[in-house]
Amino acid sequence: MRARLGSAAVLLFAFVAALSVFTRVWQRSAFEDLAKQPGGWLGAIAIVACSAIVHELLHAIAWMLVAHVPWRAISFHPTWRGLGLAARVDTPLPARAYKIGVAVPALTLGLIPIVIGIATGSGLWLLWGLFFLFECFADLIVLFTGQIRQ
């Protein structure tokens, strides 16, 4: 429970900080760019669906690169909580390599788009980065607790 609250606090801080910095730098709200979403709501739904797959592939690719795990040692299992897939390593690997693989989606899908959004004034990039960061909630719990669930 403590790790969940800690992860929630980190996410809340990231949301408030990113939105505040964007507003201060660009003198407008990031939410003003929602109307610029390509494809409207259908485009947003497509991005969410694709991002879930990309998120899990990023875990797998990171484990392959950092821990030199072969593709056949990674499996994808359905998750009912997330209504999607979850990548798993089916072979032992160092905890540090596992944690790097866990962190990669938060960095690439969350942090990098947030920075791009703030740097370029794209509220849409910022909002998508925040959404993808929120998608990494369970990953943050793993990183904060050090508990590895397989």
Coordinates of C-alpha atoms in Angstrom, one line a residue:
M1 CA 0.0 0.0 0.0
R2 CA 2.9 2.3 0.8
A3 CA 4.5 1.8 -2.6
R4 CA 1.2 2.6 -4.3
L5 CA 0.7 5.8 -2.4
G6 CA 4.3 6.7 -3.1
S7 CA 3.9 6.0 -6.8
A8 CA 0.6 8.0 -6.9
A9 CA 2.4 10.9 -5.2
V10 CA 5.2 10.9 -7.7
L11 CA 2.7 10.8 -10.6
L12 CA 0.6 13.6 -9.1
F13 CA 3.8 15.7 -8.6
A14 CA 4.9 15.0 -12.2
F15 CA 1.4 16.1 -13.5
V16 CA 1.2 19.3 -11.5
A17 CA 4.9 20.2 -12.2
A18 CA 4.8 19.5 -15.9
L19 CA 1.5 21.4 -16.4
S20 CA 2.7 24.3 -14.3
V21 CA 6.0 24.6 -16.1
F22 CA 4.2 24.4 -19.5
T23 CA 1.7 27.2 -18.5
R24 CA 4.5 29.4 -17.1
V25 CA 6.8 29.0 -20.1
W26 CA 4.1 29.2 -22.9
Q27 CA 1.6 31.5 -21.1
R28 CA -1.3 29.1 -21.9
S29 CA -2.8 25.8 -20.9
A30 CA -1.6 22.6 -22.5
F31 CA -5.3 21.5 -22.6
E32 CA -5.9 24.1 -25.3
D33 CA -4.2 21.7 -27.7
L34 CA -6.6 18.9 -27.2
A35 CA -8.6 20.0 -30.3
K36 CA -5.4 19.4 -32.4
Q37 CA -5.6 15.6 -31.7
P38 CA -5.2 13.9 -35.1
G39 CA -8.3 11.9 -35.8
G40 CA -10.2 13.3 -32.8
W41 CA -11.4 10.8 -30.3
L42 CA -10.9 7.9 -32.6
G43 CA -7.3 8.9 -33.2
A44 CA -6.8 9.1 -29.4
I45 CA -8.3 5.6 -28.9
A46 CA -6.0 4.3 -31.6
I47 CA -3.0 5.9 -29.9
V48 CA -3.9 4.4 -26.6
A49 CA -4.3 0.9 -28.1
C50 CA -1.0 1.1 -29.9
S51 CA 0.8 2.6 -26.9
A52 CA -0.1 -0.4 -24.7
I53 CA 1.5 -2.7 -27.2
V54 CA 4.6 -0.4 -27.7
H55 CA 4.9 -0.2 -23.9
E56 CA 5.3 -3.9 -23.5
L57 CA 7.6 -4.2 -26.5
L58 CA 9.8 -1.6 -24.9
H59 CA 10.1 -3.7 -21.8
A60 CA 11.1 -6.7 -24.0
I61 CA 13.6 -4.8 -26.1
A62 CA 15.2 -3.3 -23.1
W63 CA 15.7 -6.7 -21.4
M64 CA 17.1 -8.0 -24.7
L65 CA 19.6 -5.2 -25.0
V66 CA 20.6 -4.7 -21.3
A67 CA 20.5 -8.3 -20.1
H68 CA 21.2 -9.9 -23.4
V69 CA 18.1 -12.0 -23.1
P70 CA 17.0 -13.9 -26.3
W71 CA 13.6 -13.1 -27.7
R72 CA 12.4 -16.6 -27.0
A73 CA 13.0 -16.0 -23.3
I74 CA 10.4 -13.2 -23.3
S75 CA 6.7 -14.0 -23.2
F76 CA 3.5 -11.9 -23.3
H77 CA 0.6 -12.8 -21.1
P78 CA -2.9 -11.4 -20.9
T79 CA -3.6 -9.3 -17.9
W80 CA -7.2 -8.9 -16.7
R81 CA -6.4 -5.9 -14.5
G82 CA -4.9 -4.0 -17.4
L83 CA -7.1 -5.5 -20.0
G84 CA -4.1 -6.1 -22.2
L85 CA -0.8 -7.8 -22.4
A86 CA 2.2 -7.9 -20.0
A87 CA 5.7 -8.7 -21.0
R88 CA 7.6 -11.2 -18.9
V89 CA 11.2 -12.5 -18.8
D90 CA 11.1 -16.3 -18.6
T91 CA 14.7 -16.6 -17.5
P92 CA 16.6 -15.2 -14.5
L93 CA 18.4 -11.9 -14.9
P94 CA 20.1 -9.4 -12.6
A95 CA 17.7 -7.2 -10.7
R96 CA 19.4 -4.1 -12.1
A97 CA 18.8 -5.2 -15.7
Y98 CA 15.2 -6.1 -14.9
K99 CA 14.6 -2.7 -13.3
I100 CA 16.1 -0.9 -16.3
G101 CA 13.7 -2.8 -18.5
V102 CA 10.8 -1.8 -16.3
A103 CA 11.8 1.9 -16.4
V104 CA 12.3 2.2 -20.2
P105 CA 8.6 2.8 -21.1
A106 CA 8.2 5.5 -18.5
L107 CA 11.3 7.3 -19.9
T108 CA 10.6 6.9 -23.6
L109 CA 6.8 7.2 -23.7
G110 CA 6.4 9.4 -20.6
L111 CA 9.4 11.6 -19.8
I112 CA 10.7 12.3 -23.3
P113 CA 7.3 13.4 -24.7
I114 CA 6.8 15.6 -21.6
V115 CA 10.2 17.3 -22.2
I116 CA 9.4 17.7 -26.0
G117 CA 6.0 19.2 -25.2
I118 CA 7.5 21.8 -22.8
A119 CA 10.4 22.6 -25.1
T120 CA 8.3 23.0 -28.2
G121 CA 5.1 24.4 -26.7
S122 CA 3.1 21.4 -27.8
G123 CA 0.4 20.8 -25.2
L124 CA -0.6 17.6 -27.0
W125 CA 2.9 16.1 -26.6
L126 CA 2.9 17.1 -23.0
L127 CA -0.6 15.6 -22.3
W128 CA 0.3 12.3 -24.1
G129 CA 3.5 12.1 -22.2
L130 CA 1.6 12.5 -18.9
F131 CA -1.0 9.9 -20.0
F132 CA 1.8 7.4 -20.9
L133 CA 3.5 8.1 -17.6
F134 CA 0.3 7.3 -15.8
E135 CA 0.2 4.1 -17.8
C136 CA 3.4 3.2 -16.1
F137 CA 1.9 3.3 -12.6
A138 CA 2.5 -0.5 -11.9
D139 CA 6.1 -0.2 -13.2
L140 CA 6.7 2.7 -10.8
I141 CA 5.5 0.5 -7.9
V142 CA 8.0 -2.2 -9.0
L143 CA 10.8 0.3 -9.1
F144 CA 10.0 1.9 -5.7
T145 CA 9.5 -1.3 -3.8
G146 CA 12.2 -3.3 -5.4
Q147 CA 9.8 -6.2 -5.6
I148 CA 10.0 -8.1 -8.8
R149 CA 6.8 -9.9 -9.8
Q150 CA 7.0 -12.6 -12.4

